[in-house]
């Protein structure tokens, strides 16, 4: 009797060990994604302001479903490729230089497992397209017997907002100082590494969040705080391919129009490391006929229904992910803060005293002092070293320096140094005094006393074209920032003036800029690509005589690239 009992127990142990081994083998073949139960609910999808693509705001009901806690990682995708010998796209665009990323229609040579941003198996897989994402989903379903899929647009926006009503799930964050706690965006780290490594700059282009998330490009998943539903990386890091065809706005479409296997444009959401934070209603699209895979695009999974079961492979994956996160945080360098409270004080001998507040960072070893190459550098966008040159270096105890500016004016920026790293440049302080412009006459953009939401650019003189300073702005789809240039003017006599200008808008026709004299709107100027307004006299404004502040302003809804070289006023 005892022998039978021992044999039975040994048989039970053998069966148990065999089952465990089977699970281990099975788990090594694939990784079941960590899923989060998303409750059913109603929410307002879209917006009534900003980009037409996300209009109108409308009520949507979402059934309970599951969303993956993280985007699909390189480690997960690698198992799919190894198991199926899947041949992935080899034309991914991962190029980065001073002009930023490749154009949408460019063809690259990178792939999901061979691109310049791949540093960890626990980064979200990128350089994949809709076809490859769907192939992974089908493979995982065959392996697990489950019905995973890509999320819909409504599910993604609902899950991203997580029952919040603010601009971002962490709050409105108007100065974008809190975003780096919750995602990987265009930020101070992005500006630092892109500029020092490639000469690229967000300044005067997309701009960047006023914080440091520690990652210039693609980050390991789950490094930042989750949203209220417990989902990570729902904003920033990687844009995510969705299971919906994309059309401007939210038209009612059905049938073949919404067949993701045949429609021409697929939706993706979440923005990525290359953009500052965008509101959660922001939409983007992927045109399969015109765009190859990019190093900003990945995906995550969803599934109908809810469940609390956790597969052994999921636990193993999250344990290894945690180790990777800890290792990355230990090795990640911290950019020192730029010196603040930078001031200029003029002396009687034509020199100025440049002073700044001492850094509280004990690792700061000294400061680099840069002077501008031209009197308008403080208004120019792009990488600051294109417009500034190193004047001198001082130790960490020095907080002031006497300098002699150039006769036409000069601006200064200061950088803090810690070992082999520097801070981003401080704000510029300038000795350049903008002149008062007589009207009739021309407003040249470098003579602006202040710029809001735009940056000055410079076109050097060439055999074909004369030198030109001009202002330019990239208006985001989902932002409505005011773009303005302010001038001191002296109007000779009251009366009607014709207005000519050198400028263009790439996307939108119609209203181009407004003219304000003090706080009075005196002109609304249109743009028509078929009319040369540097020569036409079709625009007229009435100006009051005397010394005034004149404002040239623009506020666009939707995507626009806007440029203005000069504005000329002639008396009728």
mmCIF file of N, CA and C in Angstrom, residues 470-475 483 501-513 525-531 533 538 554-565:
data_model
loop_
_atom_site.group_PDB
_atom_site.id
_atom_site.type_symbol
_atom_site.label_atom_id
_atom_site.label_comp_id
_atom_site.label_asym_id
_atom_site.label_seq_id
_atom_site.Cartn_x
_atom_site.Cartn_y
_atom_site.Cartn_z
ATOM 1 N N UNK A 470 14.228 86.280 -42.780
ATOM 2 C CA UNK A 470 12.782 86.080 -42.848
ATOM 3 C C UNK A 470 12.326 85.296 -41.629
ATOM 4 N N UNK A 471 11.052 85.446 -41.299
ATOM 5 C CA UNK A 471 10.504 84.671 -40.186
ATOM 6 C C UNK A 471 9.725 83.494 -40.743
ATOM 7 N N UNK A 472 9.738 82.401 -39.998
ATOM 8 C CA UNK A 472 9.087 81.189 -40.461
ATOM 9 C C UNK A 472 8.519 80.442 -39.264
ATOM 10 N N UNK A 473 7.434 79.722 -39.491
ATOM 11 C CA UNK A 473 6.833 78.937 -38.410
ATOM 12 C C UNK A 473 6.193 77.688 -38.983
ATOM 13 N N UNK A 474 6.251 76.629 -38.206
ATOM 14 C CA UNK A 474 5.566 75.379 -38.521
ATOM 15 C C UNK A 474 4.377 75.293 -37.574
ATOM 16 N N UNK A 475 3.177 75.451 -38.108
ATOM 17 C CA UNK A 475 1.978 75.396 -37.279
ATOM 18 C C UNK A 475 1.499 73.954 -37.183
ATOM 19 N N UNK A 483 1.417 83.529 -33.881
ATOM 20 C CA UNK A 483 2.707 83.811 -34.494
ATOM 21 C C UNK A 483 2.751 85.308 -34.786
ATOM 22 N N UNK A 501 4.164 92.469 -49.739
ATOM 23 C CA UNK A 501 4.940 91.589 -48.866
ATOM 24 C C UNK A 501 5.617 90.494 -49.668
ATOM 25 N N UNK A 502 6.653 89.935 -49.067
ATOM 26 C CA UNK A 502 7.357 88.778 -49.619
ATOM 27 C C UNK A 502 7.136 87.629 -48.650
ATOM 28 N N UNK A 503 6.305 86.685 -49.032
ATOM 29 C CA UNK A 503 6.022 85.568 -48.135
ATOM 30 C C UNK A 503 5.156 84.526 -48.805
ATOM 31 N N UNK A 504 4.936 83.409 -48.104
ATOM 32 C CA UNK A 504 4.105 82.354 -48.678
ATOM 33 C C UNK A 504 3.588 81.430 -47.574
ATOM 34 N N UNK A 505 2.513 80.721 -47.898
ATOM 35 C CA UNK A 505 1.985 79.637 -47.069
ATOM 36 C C UNK A 505 1.929 78.402 -47.953
ATOM 37 N N UNK A 506 2.454 77.297 -47.488
ATOM 38 C CA UNK A 506 2.563 76.103 -48.330
ATOM 39 C C UNK A 506 1.229 75.376 -48.485
ATOM 40 N N UNK A 507 0.396 75.386 -47.446
ATOM 41 C CA UNK A 507 -0.783 74.525 -47.439
ATOM 42 C C UNK A 507 -2.089 75.300 -47.604
ATOM 43 N N UNK A 508 -2.264 76.367 -46.833
ATOM 44 C CA UNK A 508 -3.553 77.046 -46.789
ATOM 45 C C UNK A 508 -3.547 78.344 -47.595
ATOM 46 N N UNK A 509 -4.611 78.547 -48.382
ATOM 47 C CA UNK A 509 -4.853 79.815 -49.069
ATOM 48 C C UNK A 509 -5.686 80.712 -48.145
ATOM 49 N N UNK A 510 -5.913 81.929 -48.565
ATOM 50 C CA UNK A 510 -6.783 82.816 -47.795
ATOM 51 C C UNK A 510 -6.028 83.646 -46.773
ATOM 52 N N UNK A 511 -6.628 83.848 -45.597
ATOM 53 C CA UNK A 511 -6.051 84.728 -44.582
ATOM 54 C C UNK A 511 -4.600 84.361 -44.295
ATOM 55 N N UNK A 512 -3.722 85.369 -44.372
ATOM 56 C CA UNK A 512 -2.286 85.132 -44.238
ATOM 57 C C UNK A 512 -1.744 85.763 -42.959
ATOM 58 N N UNK A 513 -1.926 87.071 -42.793
ATOM 59 C CA UNK A 513 -1.547 87.709 -41.530
ATOM 60 C C UNK A 513 -2.392 88.955 -41.307
ATOM 61 N N UNK A 525 -4.585 90.566 -44.306
ATOM 62 C CA UNK A 525 -3.891 90.346 -45.561
ATOM 63 C C UNK A 525 -4.036 88.887 -45.992
ATOM 64 N N UNK A 526 -4.421 88.688 -47.245
ATOM 65 C CA UNK A 526 -4.635 87.343 -47.785
ATOM 66 C C UNK A 526 -3.416 86.851 -48.545
ATOM 67 N N UNK A 527 -3.372 85.530 -48.697
ATOM 68 C CA UNK A 527 -2.362 84.899 -49.547
ATOM 69 C C UNK A 527 -3.055 84.147 -50.666
ATOM 70 N N UNK A 528 -2.599 84.370 -51.892
ATOM 71 C CA UNK A 528 -3.084 83.653 -53.061
ATOM 72 C C UNK A 528 -1.856 83.251 -53.870
ATOM 73 N N UNK A 529 -1.649 81.966 -54.032
ATOM 74 C CA UNK A 529 -0.437 81.498 -54.697
ATOM 75 C C UNK A 529 -0.349 81.943 -56.156
ATOM 76 N N UNK A 530 -1.467 82.410 -56.733
ATOM 77 C CA UNK A 530 -1.464 82.872 -58.121
ATOM 78 C C UNK A 530 -1.172 84.369 -58.251
ATOM 79 N N UNK A 531 -1.002 85.049 -57.104
ATOM 80 C CA UNK A 531 -0.749 86.486 -57.119
ATOM 81 C C UNK A 531 0.601 86.775 -56.484
ATOM 82 N N UNK A 533 2.318 89.127 -54.434
ATOM 83 C CA UNK A 533 2.025 90.275 -53.575
ATOM 84 C C UNK A 533 3.257 91.087 -53.214
ATOM 85 N N UNK A 538 -2.989 95.203 -54.099
ATOM 86 C CA UNK A 538 -4.381 94.849 -53.792
ATOM 87 C C UNK A 538 -4.740 95.008 -52.321
ATOM 88 N N UNK A 554 -0.362 86.131 -36.955
ATOM 89 C CA UNK A 554 -1.005 85.049 -37.684
ATOM 90 C C UNK A 554 -1.389 83.982 -36.666
ATOM 91 N N UNK A 555 -2.578 83.420 -36.822
ATOM 92 C CA UNK A 555 -2.982 82.311 -35.959
ATOM 93 C C UNK A 555 -3.750 81.311 -36.815
ATOM 94 N N UNK A 556 -3.108 80.207 -37.109
ATOM 95 C CA UNK A 556 -3.670 79.227 -38.027
ATOM 96 C C UNK A 556 -4.305 78.063 -37.278
ATOM 97 N N UNK A 557 -5.367 77.517 -37.852
ATOM 98 C CA UNK A 557 -5.910 76.248 -37.394
ATOM 99 C C UNK A 557 -5.473 75.181 -38.387
ATOM 100 N N UNK A 558 -4.833 74.152 -37.883
ATOM 101 C CA UNK A 558 -4.407 73.078 -38.756
ATOM 102 C C UNK A 558 -2.965 73.228 -39.202
ATOM 103 N N UNK A 559 -2.497 72.255 -39.948
ATOM 104 C CA UNK A 559 -1.114 72.180 -40.384
ATOM 105 C C UNK A 559 -0.794 73.297 -41.370
ATOM 106 N N UNK A 560 0.331 73.985 -41.128
ATOM 107 C CA UNK A 560 0.766 75.038 -42.040
ATOM 108 C C UNK A 560 2.254 75.319 -41.857
ATOM 109 N N UNK A 561 2.909 75.634 -42.950
ATOM 110 C CA UNK A 561 4.276 76.133 -42.935
ATOM 111 C C UNK A 561 4.226 77.529 -43.526
ATOM 112 N N UNK A 562 4.614 78.499 -42.753
ATOM 113 C CA UNK A 562 4.343 79.909 -43.028
ATOM 114 C C UNK A 562 5.644 80.677 -43.002
ATOM 115 N N UNK A 563 5.844 81.587 -43.965
ATOM 116 C CA UNK A 563 7.089 82.328 -44.038
ATOM 117 C C UNK A 563 6.815 83.752 -44.506
ATOM 118 N N UNK A 564 7.581 84.695 -43.960
ATOM 119 C CA UNK A 564 7.403 86.104 -44.315
ATOM 120 C C UNK A 564 8.758 86.797 -44.314
ATOM 121 N N UNK A 565 9.104 87.416 -45.450
ATOM 122 C CA UNK A 565 10.403 88.064 -45.588
ATOM 123 C C UNK A 565 10.391 89.539 -45.246
#
